[in-house]
GROMACS .gro file of C-alpha atoms in nm:
model
  469
    1MET     CA    1   4.098   5.523   0.246
    2GLY     CA    2   4.245   5.194   0.121
    3PRO     CA    3   4.460   5.112   0.431
    4PHE     CA    4   4.159   5.172   0.659
    5ILE     CA    5   3.913   4.960   0.446
    6SER     CA    6   4.134   4.658   0.426
    7PRO     CA    7   4.158   4.594   0.805
    8PHE     CA    8   3.781   4.648   0.831
    9ASN     CA    9   3.719   4.386   0.554
   10ASN     CA   10   3.950   4.142   0.729
   11LEU     CA   11   3.772   4.192   1.061
   12LEU     CA   12   3.430   4.146   0.893
   13CYS     CA   13   3.539   3.825   0.722
   14MET     CA   14   3.686   3.695   1.044
   15LEU     CA   15   3.362   3.765   1.237
   16LEU     CA   16   3.153   3.598   0.961
   17GLY     CA   17   3.383   3.297   0.965
   18ILE     CA   18   3.356   3.264   1.348
   19SER     CA   19   2.976   3.304   1.329
   20PHE     CA   20   2.940   3.028   1.068
   21THR     CA   21   3.173   2.803   1.257
   22VAL     CA   22   2.982   2.846   1.580
   23TRP     CA   23   2.650   2.804   1.395
   24PHE     CA   24   2.740   2.474   1.229
   25THR     CA   25   2.908   2.346   1.546
   26LEU     CA   26   2.589   2.398   1.739
   27LEU     CA   27   2.391   2.229   1.462
   28LEU     CA   28   2.630   1.933   1.462
   29VAL     CA   29   2.636   1.888   1.842
   30PHE     CA   30   2.277   1.958   1.935
   31ILE     CA   31   2.081   1.846   1.629
   32ILE     CA   32   2.263   1.633   1.369
   33VAL     CA   33   2.449   1.398   1.606
   34PRO     CA   34   2.145   1.335   1.828
   35ALA     CA   35   1.940   1.266   1.511
   36VAL     CA   36   2.193   0.999   1.408
   37PHE     CA   37   2.156   0.814   1.738
   38GLY     CA   38   1.787   0.896   1.799
   39LEU     CA   39   1.860   1.102   2.110
   40SER     CA   40   1.701   1.416   2.250
   41PHE     CA   41   1.826   1.671   2.502
   42GLY     CA   42   1.467   1.771   2.592
   43ILE     CA   43   1.507   2.120   2.445
   44ARG     CA   44   1.195   2.090   2.229
   45SER     CA   45   0.982   1.973   2.517
   46LEU     CA   46   1.094   2.265   2.731
   47TYR     CA   47   1.024   2.496   2.434
   48MET     CA   48   0.669   2.355   2.400
   49LYS     CA   49   0.596   2.398   2.775
   50THR     CA   50   0.716   2.762   2.756
   51LEU     CA   51   0.486   2.830   2.457
   52LEU     CA   52   0.191   2.681   2.643
   53LYS     CA   53   0.249   2.923   2.928
   54VAL     CA   54   0.274   3.215   2.690
   55PHE     CA   55  -0.048   3.111   2.511
   56LYS     CA   56  -0.230   3.072   2.843
   57TRP     CA   57  -0.122   3.417   2.951
   58ALA     CA   58  -0.230   3.567   2.615
   59THR     CA   59  -0.567   3.401   2.641
   60VAL     CA   60  -0.628   3.534   2.992
   61ARG     CA   61  -0.534   3.883   2.875
   62MET     CA   62  -0.773   3.867   2.578
   63GLU     CA   63  -1.060   3.734   2.785
   64ARG     CA   64  -1.007   4.009   3.043
   65GLY     CA   65  -0.993   4.276   2.775
   66ALA     CA   66  -1.302   4.145   2.601
   67LYS     CA   67  -1.494   4.140   2.925
   68GLU     CA   68  -1.394   4.499   3.011
   69LYS     CA   69  -1.497   4.622   2.661
   70ASN     CA   70  -1.804   4.399   2.648
   71HIS     CA   71  -1.688   4.236   2.326
   72LEU     CA   72  -1.770   3.886   2.209
   73LEU     CA   73  -1.441   3.694   2.200
   74TYR     CA   74  -1.544   3.348   2.074
   75LYS     CA   75  -1.787   3.230   1.807
   76PRO     CA   76  -2.140   3.173   1.938
   77TYR     CA   77  -2.153   2.817   1.803
   78SER     CA   78  -1.940   2.516   1.865
   79LEU     CA   79  -1.638   2.422   1.654
   80ASN     CA   80  -1.813   2.101   1.543
   81GLY     CA   81  -2.082   2.286   1.350
   82ILE     CA   82  -2.348   2.550   1.337
   83ILE     CA   83  -2.635   2.305   1.356
   84ALA     CA   84  -2.671   2.054   1.640
   85LYS     CA   85  -2.741   1.720   1.473
   86GLU     CA   86  -2.871   1.414   1.653
   87PRO     CA   87  -2.737   1.075   1.533
   88THR     CA   88  -3.073   0.930   1.420
   89SER     CA   89  -3.156   0.702   1.128
   90LEU     CA   90  -3.373   0.790   0.831
   91GLU     CA   91  -3.646   0.553   0.952
   92GLU     CA   92  -3.661   0.703   1.298
   93GLU     CA   93  -3.686   1.055   1.161
   94LEU     CA   94  -3.963   0.963   0.917
   95LYS     CA   95  -4.158   0.802   1.199
   96GLU     CA   96  -4.131   1.123   1.402
   97ILE     CA   97  -4.230   1.344   1.112
   98ARG     CA   98  -4.536   1.130   1.028
   99ARG     CA   99  -4.641   1.111   1.390
  100ASN     CA  100  -4.635   1.488   1.422
  101GLY     CA  101  -4.769   1.566   1.079
  102SER     CA  102  -5.015   1.331   0.923
  103GLY     CA  103  -5.086   1.128   1.232
  104ARG     CA  104  -4.971   0.808   1.056
  105GLU     CA  105  -4.703   0.563   1.158
  106LEU     CA  106  -4.440   0.453   0.909
  107ASP     CA  107  -4.596   0.103   0.885
  108GLY     CA  108  -4.924   0.261   0.762
  109SER     CA  109  -5.119   0.222   1.084
  110ALA     CA  110  -5.300   0.514   1.245
  111SER     CA  111  -5.122   0.698   1.527
  112THR     CA  112  -5.259   0.655   1.873
  113THR     CA  113  -5.267   1.033   1.916
  114ALA     CA  114  -5.506   1.128   1.635
  115GLY     CA  115  -5.540   1.149   1.261
  116PRO     CA  116  -5.712   0.990   0.972
  117SER     CA  117  -5.709   0.624   0.884
  118PRO     CA  118  -5.411   0.518   0.662
  119SER     CA  119  -5.448   0.497   0.288
  120SER     CA  120  -5.323   0.209   0.079
  121SER     CA  121  -5.004   0.390  -0.025
  122GLU     CA  122  -4.711   0.392   0.209
  123PHE     CA  123  -4.577   0.723   0.067
  124ASP     CA  124  -4.667   1.035   0.259
  125MET     CA  125  -4.612   1.397   0.154
  126SER     CA  126  -4.475   1.473   0.496
  127ASP     CA  127  -4.168   1.254   0.407
  128THR     CA  128  -4.047   1.530   0.178
  129PHE     CA  129  -3.990   1.757   0.478
  130TYR     CA  130  -3.704   1.528   0.592
  131PHE     CA  131  -3.520   1.559   0.264
  132CYS     CA  132  -3.582   1.934   0.241
  133ARG     CA  133  -3.447   1.984   0.591
  134ARG     CA  134  -3.137   1.773   0.530
  135GLY     CA  135  -3.070   1.962   0.206
  136ILE     CA  136  -3.090   2.298   0.376
  137GLU     CA  137  -2.872   2.170   0.664
  138SER     CA  138  -2.607   2.060   0.410
  139ILE     CA  139  -2.607   2.406   0.250
  140VAL     CA  140  -2.584   2.595   0.580
  141ASP     CA  141  -2.345   2.360   0.758
  142ASP     CA  142  -2.171   2.141   0.498
  143GLU     CA  143  -1.981   1.867   0.685
  144VAL     CA  144  -1.763   1.793   0.380
  145THR     CA  145  -1.639   2.134   0.258
  146LYS     CA  146  -1.536   2.247   0.612
  147ARG     CA  147  -1.296   1.949   0.629
  148PHE     CA  148  -1.079   2.126   0.369
  149THR     CA  149  -1.029   2.452   0.560
  150ALA     CA  150  -0.801   2.528   0.853
  151GLU     CA  151  -0.921   2.411   1.192
  152GLU     CA  152  -1.057   2.694   1.405
  153LEU     CA  153  -0.884   2.780   1.735
  154GLU     CA  154  -1.055   2.894   2.050
  155SER     CA  155  -0.756   3.101   2.157
  156TRP     CA  156  -0.490   3.305   1.979
  157ASN     CA  157  -0.156   3.133   1.916
  158LEU     CA  158   0.025   3.455   1.820
  159LEU     CA  159   0.061   3.337   1.462
  160THR     CA  160  -0.199   3.552   1.287
  161ARG     CA  161  -0.387   3.876   1.340
  162SER     CA  162  -0.698   3.768   1.143
  163ASN     CA  163  -0.859   3.520   1.383
  164TYR     CA  164  -1.220   3.584   1.483
  165ASN     CA  165  -1.262   3.882   1.716
  166PHE     CA  166  -0.895   3.885   1.813
  167GLN     CA  167  -0.853   4.238   1.680
  168HIS     CA  168  -0.930   4.372   2.031
  169ILE     CA  169  -0.580   4.312   2.164
  170SER     CA  170  -0.395   4.510   2.424
  171SER     CA  171  -0.063   4.692   2.356
  172ARG     CA  172   0.121   4.427   2.552
  173LEU     CA  173  -0.011   4.146   2.329
  174THR     CA  174   0.072   4.350   2.020
  175VAL     CA  175   0.432   4.384   2.138
  176LEU     CA  176   0.441   4.015   2.215
  177TRP     CA  177   0.311   3.932   1.871
  178GLY     CA  178   0.579   4.155   1.715
  179LEU     CA  179   0.850   3.982   1.921
  180GLY     CA  180   0.713   3.644   1.804
  181VAL     CA  181   0.745   3.757   1.440
  182VAL     CA  182   1.113   3.849   1.497
  183ILE     CA  183   1.186   3.515   1.669
  184ARG     CA  184   1.008   3.300   1.408
  185TYR     CA  185   1.139   3.473   1.094
  186GLY     CA  186   1.472   3.603   1.226
  187PHE     CA  187   1.592   3.294   1.414
  188LEU     CA  188   1.373   2.987   1.373
  189LEU     CA  189   1.320   3.007   0.994
  190PRO     CA  190   1.693   3.037   0.898
  191LEU     CA  191   1.776   2.755   1.143
  192ARG     CA  192   1.502   2.532   1.009
  193LEU     CA  193   1.595   2.603   0.646
  194THR     CA  194   1.954   2.506   0.723
  195LEU     CA  195   1.839   2.180   0.879
  196ALA     CA  196   1.604   2.100   0.593
  197ILE     CA  197   1.871   2.153   0.331
  198THR     CA  198   2.116   1.947   0.540
  199GLY     CA  199   1.869   1.657   0.578
  200VAL     CA  200   1.765   1.646   0.215
  201SER     CA  201   2.124   1.678   0.090
  202LEU     CA  202   2.246   1.399   0.316
  203LEU     CA  203   1.952   1.183   0.204
  204VAL     CA  204   2.035   1.228  -0.165
  205VAL     CA  205   2.414   1.179  -0.124
  206PHE     CA  206   2.411   0.880   0.108
  207THR     CA  207   2.128   0.688  -0.063
  208THR     CA  208   2.309   0.732  -0.393
  209MET     CA  209   2.627   0.594  -0.242
  210ILE     CA  210   2.447   0.302  -0.080
  211GLY     CA  211   2.289   0.224  -0.415
  212PHE     CA  212   2.624   0.104  -0.545
  213LEU     CA  213   2.650  -0.167  -0.277
  214PRO     CA  214   2.538  -0.523  -0.358
  215SER     CA  215   2.200  -0.624  -0.229
  216GLY     CA  216   2.215  -0.788   0.114
  217ARG     CA  217   2.195  -0.732   0.488
  218VAL     CA  218   2.471  -0.465   0.495
  219LYS     CA  219   2.296  -0.259   0.231
  220ASN     CA  220   1.958  -0.290   0.404
  221PHE     CA  221   2.109  -0.200   0.743
  222LEU     CA  222   2.290   0.113   0.609
  223SER     CA  223   1.979   0.216   0.411
  224GLU     CA  224   1.761   0.206   0.721
  225LYS     CA  225   2.013   0.401   0.934
  226VAL     CA  226   2.056   0.667   0.663
  227HIS     CA  227   1.679   0.711   0.611
  228LEU     CA  228   1.614   0.736   0.988
  229MET     CA  229   1.899   0.989   1.035
  230CYS     CA  230   1.788   1.214   0.748
  231TYR     CA  231   1.416   1.201   0.841
  232ARG     CA  232   1.500   1.287   1.202
  233ILE     CA  233   1.697   1.587   1.086
  234CYS     CA  234   1.400   1.695   0.874
  235VAL     CA  235   1.173   1.651   1.177
  236ARG     CA  236   1.397   1.889   1.373
  237ALA     CA  237   1.371   2.132   1.079
  238LEU     CA  238   1.001   2.163   1.173
  239THR     CA  239   1.067   2.161   1.550
  240ALA     CA  240   0.832   1.860   1.549
  241ILE     CA  241   0.750   1.724   1.898
  242ILE     CA  242   0.602   1.377   1.839
  243THR     CA  243   0.465   1.132   2.095
  244TYR     CA  244   0.449   0.773   1.977
  245HIS     CA  245   0.208   0.531   2.148
  246HIS     CA  246   0.194   0.149   2.146
  247SER     CA  247   0.524   0.094   1.962
  248GLU     CA  248   0.475  -0.281   1.997
  249ASN     CA  249   0.224  -0.248   1.712
  250LYS     CA  250   0.465  -0.087   1.469
  251PRO     CA  251   0.428  -0.212   1.109
  252LYS     CA  252   0.641  -0.512   1.010
  253ASN     CA  253   0.790  -0.626   0.685
  254GLY     CA  254   0.546  -0.767   0.434
  255GLY     CA  255   0.258  -0.555   0.564
  256ILE     CA  256   0.078  -0.236   0.469
  257CYS     CA  257   0.074   0.069   0.696
  258VAL     CA  258  -0.236   0.290   0.646
  259ALA     CA  259  -0.286   0.627   0.816
  260ASN     CA  260  -0.513   0.930   0.805
  261HIS     CA  261  -0.372   1.209   0.586
  262THR     CA  262  -0.336   1.573   0.695
  263SER     CA  263  -0.012   1.693   0.542
  264PRO     CA  264   0.284   1.587   0.324
  265ILE     CA  265   0.489   1.589   0.647
  266ASP     CA  266   0.289   1.285   0.763
  267VAL     CA  267   0.553   1.083   0.579
  268ILE     CA  268   0.840   1.247   0.776
  269ILE     CA  269   0.650   1.206   1.105
  270LEU     CA  270   0.612   0.831   1.058
  271ALA     CA  271   0.943   0.762   0.880
  272SER     CA  272   1.144   0.922   1.168
  273ASP     CA  273   1.034   0.631   1.388
  274GLY     CA  274   1.059   0.349   1.138
  275CYS     CA  275   1.142   0.273   0.773
  276TYR     CA  276   0.879   0.230   0.508
  277ALA     CA  277   0.856   0.169   0.138
  278MET     CA  278   0.689   0.475  -0.013
  279VAL     CA  279   0.425   0.456  -0.287
  280GLY     CA  280   0.368   0.741  -0.527
  281GLN     CA  281   0.394   0.893  -0.872
  282ILE     CA  282   0.729   0.979  -1.024
  283HIS     CA  283   0.791   1.354  -1.030
  284GLY     CA  284   1.043   1.579  -1.201
  285GLY     CA  285   1.279   1.843  -1.064
  286LEU     CA  286   1.412   1.822  -0.705
  287MET     CA  287   1.138   1.576  -0.600
  288GLY     CA  288   1.228   1.348  -0.885
  289LEU     CA  289   1.597   1.361  -0.789
  290ILE     CA  290   1.515   1.260  -0.435
  291GLN     CA  291   1.291   0.976  -0.553
  292LYS     CA  292   1.561   0.833  -0.788
  293SER     CA  293   1.823   0.843  -0.513
  294MET     CA  294   1.596   0.683  -0.257
  295VAL     CA  295   1.492   0.391  -0.480
  296LYS     CA  296   1.860   0.302  -0.530
  297ALA     CA  297   1.898   0.227  -0.159
  298CYS     CA  298   1.549   0.094  -0.083
  299PRO     CA  299   1.280  -0.074  -0.295
  300HIS     CA  300   1.019   0.202  -0.302
  301VAL     CA  301   0.717   0.169  -0.539
  302TRP     CA  302   0.712   0.457  -0.781
  303PHE     CA  303   0.469   0.474  -1.079
  304GLU     CA  304   0.484   0.661  -1.407
  305ARG     CA  305   0.200   0.909  -1.469
  306SER     CA  306   0.048   0.677  -1.730
  307GLU     CA  307   0.051   0.381  -1.482
  308VAL     CA  308  -0.129   0.548  -1.190
  309LYS     CA  309  -0.478   0.508  -1.337
  310ASP     CA  310  -0.420   0.134  -1.414
  311ARG     CA  311  -0.563  -0.015  -1.093
  312HIS     CA  312  -0.469  -0.370  -1.185
  313LEU     CA  313  -0.103  -0.276  -1.247
  314VAL     CA  314  -0.088  -0.085  -0.918
  315ALA     CA  315  -0.244  -0.370  -0.728
  316LYS     CA  316  -0.001  -0.622  -0.878
  317ARG     CA  317   0.301  -0.407  -0.796
  318LEU     CA  318   0.189  -0.369  -0.435
  319SER     CA  319   0.097  -0.738  -0.407
  320ASP     CA  320   0.440  -0.843  -0.532
  321HIS     CA  321   0.604  -0.616  -0.282
  322VAL     CA  322   0.420  -0.740   0.025
  323LYS     CA  323   0.476  -1.104  -0.068
  324ASP     CA  324   0.848  -1.047  -0.018
  325LYS     CA  325   0.885  -1.054   0.363
  326SER     CA  326   1.237  -0.906   0.336
  327LYS     CA  327   1.097  -0.578   0.206
  328LEU     CA  328   0.983  -0.290   0.421
  329PRO     CA  329   0.615  -0.231   0.494
  330ILE     CA  330   0.433  -0.008   0.243
  331LEU     CA  331   0.314   0.329   0.368
  332ILE     CA  332  -0.024   0.437   0.215
  333PHE     CA  333  -0.274   0.719   0.284
  334PRO     CA  334  -0.603   0.569   0.154
  335GLU     CA  335  -0.796   0.901   0.172
  336GLY     CA  336  -0.602   1.017  -0.134
  337THR     CA  337  -0.602   1.383  -0.020
  338CYS     CA  338  -0.526   1.595   0.282
  339ILE     CA  339  -0.802   1.648   0.542
  340ASN     CA  340  -0.781   1.915   0.814
  341ASN     CA  341  -0.723   1.667   1.099
  342THR     CA  342  -1.075   1.695   1.240
  343SER     CA  343  -1.209   1.387   1.063
  344VAL     CA  344  -1.127   1.079   0.853
  345MET     CA  345  -1.293   1.051   0.515
  346MET     CA  346  -1.355   0.752   0.287
  347PHE     CA  347  -1.066   0.513   0.239
  348LYS     CA  348  -1.002   0.392  -0.120
  349LYS     CA  349  -1.044   0.018  -0.134
  350GLY     CA  350  -0.739  -0.058  -0.348
  351SER     CA  351  -0.489  -0.123  -0.067
  352PHE     CA  352  -0.742  -0.339   0.116
  353GLU     CA  353  -0.791  -0.575  -0.175
  354ILE     CA  354  -0.437  -0.718  -0.164
  355GLY     CA  355  -0.502  -0.954   0.124
  356SER     CA  356  -0.201  -0.848   0.333
  357THR     CA  357  -0.188  -0.760   0.705
  358VAL     CA  358  -0.289  -0.395   0.754
  359TYR     CA  359  -0.127  -0.189   1.030
  360PRO     CA  360  -0.351   0.112   1.108
  361VAL     CA  361  -0.191   0.432   1.236
  362ALA     CA  362  -0.374   0.737   1.375
  363ILE     CA  363  -0.206   1.079   1.354
  364LYS     CA  364  -0.349   1.379   1.547
  365TYR     CA  365  -0.183   1.725   1.538
  366ASP     CA  366  -0.214   1.990   1.802
  367PRO     CA  367  -0.327   2.305   1.611
  368ARG     CA  368  -0.228   2.542   1.894
  369PHE     CA  369   0.134   2.548   1.784
  370GLY     CA  370   0.085   2.552   1.406
  371ASP     CA  371  -0.170   2.433   1.145
  372ALA     CA  372  -0.026   2.123   0.978
  373PHE     CA  373  -0.312   2.092   0.726
  374TRP     CA  374  -0.211   2.144   0.364
  375ASN     CA  375  -0.481   2.324   0.169
  376SER     CA  376  -0.344   2.239  -0.176
  377SER     CA  377  -0.607   2.446  -0.354
  378LYS     CA  378  -0.482   2.757  -0.164
  379PHE     CA  379  -0.109   2.708  -0.110
  380GLY     CA  380   0.163   2.560  -0.327
  381MET     CA  381   0.411   2.315  -0.176
  382VAL     CA  382   0.693   2.570  -0.128
  383ASN     CA  383   0.455   2.823   0.028
  384TYR     CA  384   0.315   2.558   0.256
  385LEU     CA  385   0.655   2.437   0.376
  386LEU     CA  386   0.760   2.797   0.445
  387ARG     CA  387   0.445   2.840   0.659
  388MET     CA  388   0.531   2.522   0.848
  389MET     CA  389   0.890   2.639   0.908
  390SER     CA  390   0.775   2.980   1.027
  391SER     CA  391   0.520   2.843   1.278
  392TRP     CA  392   0.601   2.784   1.644
  393ALA     CA  393   0.625   2.409   1.622
  394ILE     CA  394   0.456   2.095   1.491
  395VAL     CA  395   0.322   1.892   1.781
  396CYS     CA  396   0.141   1.565   1.722
  397SER     CA  397   0.061   1.223   1.864
  398VAL     CA  398   0.092   0.894   1.675
  399TRP     CA  399  -0.088   0.575   1.773
  400TYR     CA  400   0.012   0.237   1.635
  401LEU     CA  401  -0.301   0.023   1.641
  402PRO     CA  402  -0.306  -0.359   1.651
  403PRO     CA  403  -0.267  -0.525   1.306
  404MET     CA  404  -0.590  -0.610   1.125
  405ARG     CA  405  -0.675  -0.867   0.862
  406ARG     CA  406  -0.972  -0.906   0.631
  407GLN     CA  407  -1.234  -1.121   0.792
  408GLU     CA  408  -1.420  -1.410   0.624
  409GLY     CA  409  -1.710  -1.283   0.412
  410GLU     CA  410  -1.585  -0.921   0.435
  411ASP     CA  411  -1.527  -0.733   0.111
  412ALA     CA  412  -1.261  -0.469   0.062
  413VAL     CA  413  -1.495  -0.173   0.124
  414GLN     CA  414  -1.618  -0.318   0.456
  415PHE     CA  415  -1.260  -0.389   0.557
  416ALA     CA  416  -1.154  -0.035   0.468
  417ASN     CA  417  -1.443   0.111   0.672
  418ARG     CA  418  -1.351  -0.100   0.976
  419VAL     CA  419  -0.996   0.016   0.964
  420LYS     CA  420  -1.104   0.378   0.915
  421ALA     CA  421  -1.338   0.355   1.211
  422ALA     CA  422  -1.057   0.223   1.434
  423ILE     CA  423  -0.828   0.511   1.330
  424ALA     CA  424  -1.100   0.774   1.386
  425ARG     CA  425  -1.189   0.630   1.726
  426GLN     CA  426  -0.829   0.627   1.846
  427GLY     CA  427  -0.742   0.972   1.715
  428GLY     CA  428  -1.061   1.143   1.839
  429LEU     CA  429  -1.157   1.222   1.479
  430VAL     CA  430  -1.497   1.233   1.312
  431ASP     CA  431  -1.566   0.919   1.096
  432LEU     CA  432  -1.715   1.037   0.762
  433LEU     CA  433  -1.832   0.821   0.472
  434TRP     CA  434  -1.778   1.099   0.215
  435ASP     CA  435  -1.510   1.069  -0.051
  436GLY     CA  436  -1.218   1.312  -0.016
  437GLY     CA  437  -1.235   1.355  -0.395
  438LEU     CA  438  -1.528   1.584  -0.337
  439LYS     CA  439  -1.264   1.844  -0.255
  440ARG     CA  440  -1.244   1.911  -0.629
  441GLY     CA  441  -1.524   1.697  -0.784
  442LYS     CA  442  -1.899   1.671  -0.779
  443VAL     CA  443  -2.104   1.426  -0.574
  444LYS     CA  444  -2.128   1.092  -0.754
  445ASP     CA  445  -2.470   0.962  -0.858
  446THR     CA  446  -2.411   0.652  -0.647
  447PHE     CA  447  -2.440   0.866  -0.329
  448LYS     CA  448  -2.779   0.994  -0.443
  449GLU     CA  449  -2.889   0.641  -0.537
  450GLU     CA  450  -2.796   0.508  -0.197
  451GLN     CA  451  -3.038   0.755  -0.033
  452GLN     CA  452  -3.310   0.662  -0.283
  453LYS     CA  453  -3.255   0.291  -0.224
  454LEU     CA  454  -3.262   0.340   0.153
  455TYR     CA  455  -3.596   0.523   0.136
  456SER     CA  456  -3.734   0.267  -0.108
  457LYS     CA  457  -3.621  -0.016   0.113
  458ILE     CA  458  -3.808   0.139   0.411
  459LEU     CA  459  -4.131   0.170   0.205
  460VAL     CA  460  -4.106  -0.176   0.056
  461GLY     CA  461  -4.020  -0.322   0.395
  462THR     CA  462  -4.330  -0.177   0.562
  463GLN     CA  463  -4.551  -0.306   0.281
  464GLU     CA  464  -4.402  -0.656   0.322
  465ASP     CA  465  -4.448  -0.645   0.697
  466ARG     CA  466  -4.811  -0.541   0.658
  467SER     CA  467  -4.880  -0.816   0.403
  468ARG     CA  468  -4.738  -1.079   0.642
  469SER     CA  469  -4.963  -0.958   0.920
   0.00000   0.00000   0.00000
């Protein structure tokens, strides 16, 4: 048996060697080298167009099958919510309730339609119906909680079998889904893991080497090139297809770049088109190793766990950084948590108190190819990254908005809300005032007090108006 096994082993080793050589040669020629020079062969764009045609065909097949079997394919309400809400103010709604109920106007005068003469008190029992209705609406269709769940799709993207009413699938679609599983886990996932390991390894090695160079233009130049190359390799590890708009507004040194936050890969998406100084807490393990190597080549702003809660220390470190115009712009996600890319939630005011130029950036993902949202309460980081690498692709658009500065008489909260509104408007996202911290915490008393103050102001205001008249 020995003489026969030996040639077989030699043949097997030779085939494995040839396979690995071909594999890494293809990676080098088609992915790594183009990443170094920022080039693209258009393979990912062709891949995306092919996927769109497959999704369209699958949707037509499902709709035809559902019609033949008289099944409901889509949810009977819109993706924006169960309850249709009109954008009206508290004062307008109270006027309508009083007019229909007690026959009194909000200012205390009698309605022209009917009703008793007004009493001396401006409070009316019918006002409670407004607060009861809003409370029930919040329970039935909570506009905060649903921002922390995956965005619903109207059509099947061949990634899951658990979507609403997509269990009525023909045998052809089932075979197509099985083929997709083989492609994603048998070919794409190993390729992407190889690229991710390559990108991270090169980042750690090269930034550590650059760290030994003396500070100056050469070090800064090499650091920027290495960061761009490694981030572009990591982008290809996700098969990310990114469209950048208005590049003339890209953040400049000495400024602060703020963006809406959907996923940890937001950093890679932005950093593959420009270099930034990162801000964050120092970690241990592999993440800590990457942070230590990165800060040797570029002045990132890392904080110890004990320093993160010290707002004055954080503000001083950031202020000192932006005052040096030779340092890269700081990248910050003011929401402080990941939102499911349907809305923008409250921006923390800290980064808007510094007084530096703010460069807003809007990021919008296309959920048809893969859900980029990181539900940290459901998936760990490793599990999440594996889900990203086993999806079809990550497709997104990035808009660089014109730089904004704090206006005279404008406080940090007002400035933050103005920037947030601009990002939401450009990205087609819902602008919400709620704090993303509600993902894990309770509603602050200040939110309740604001509603009480608003109602009180309306009552006091009507009394003052009546006294003047």
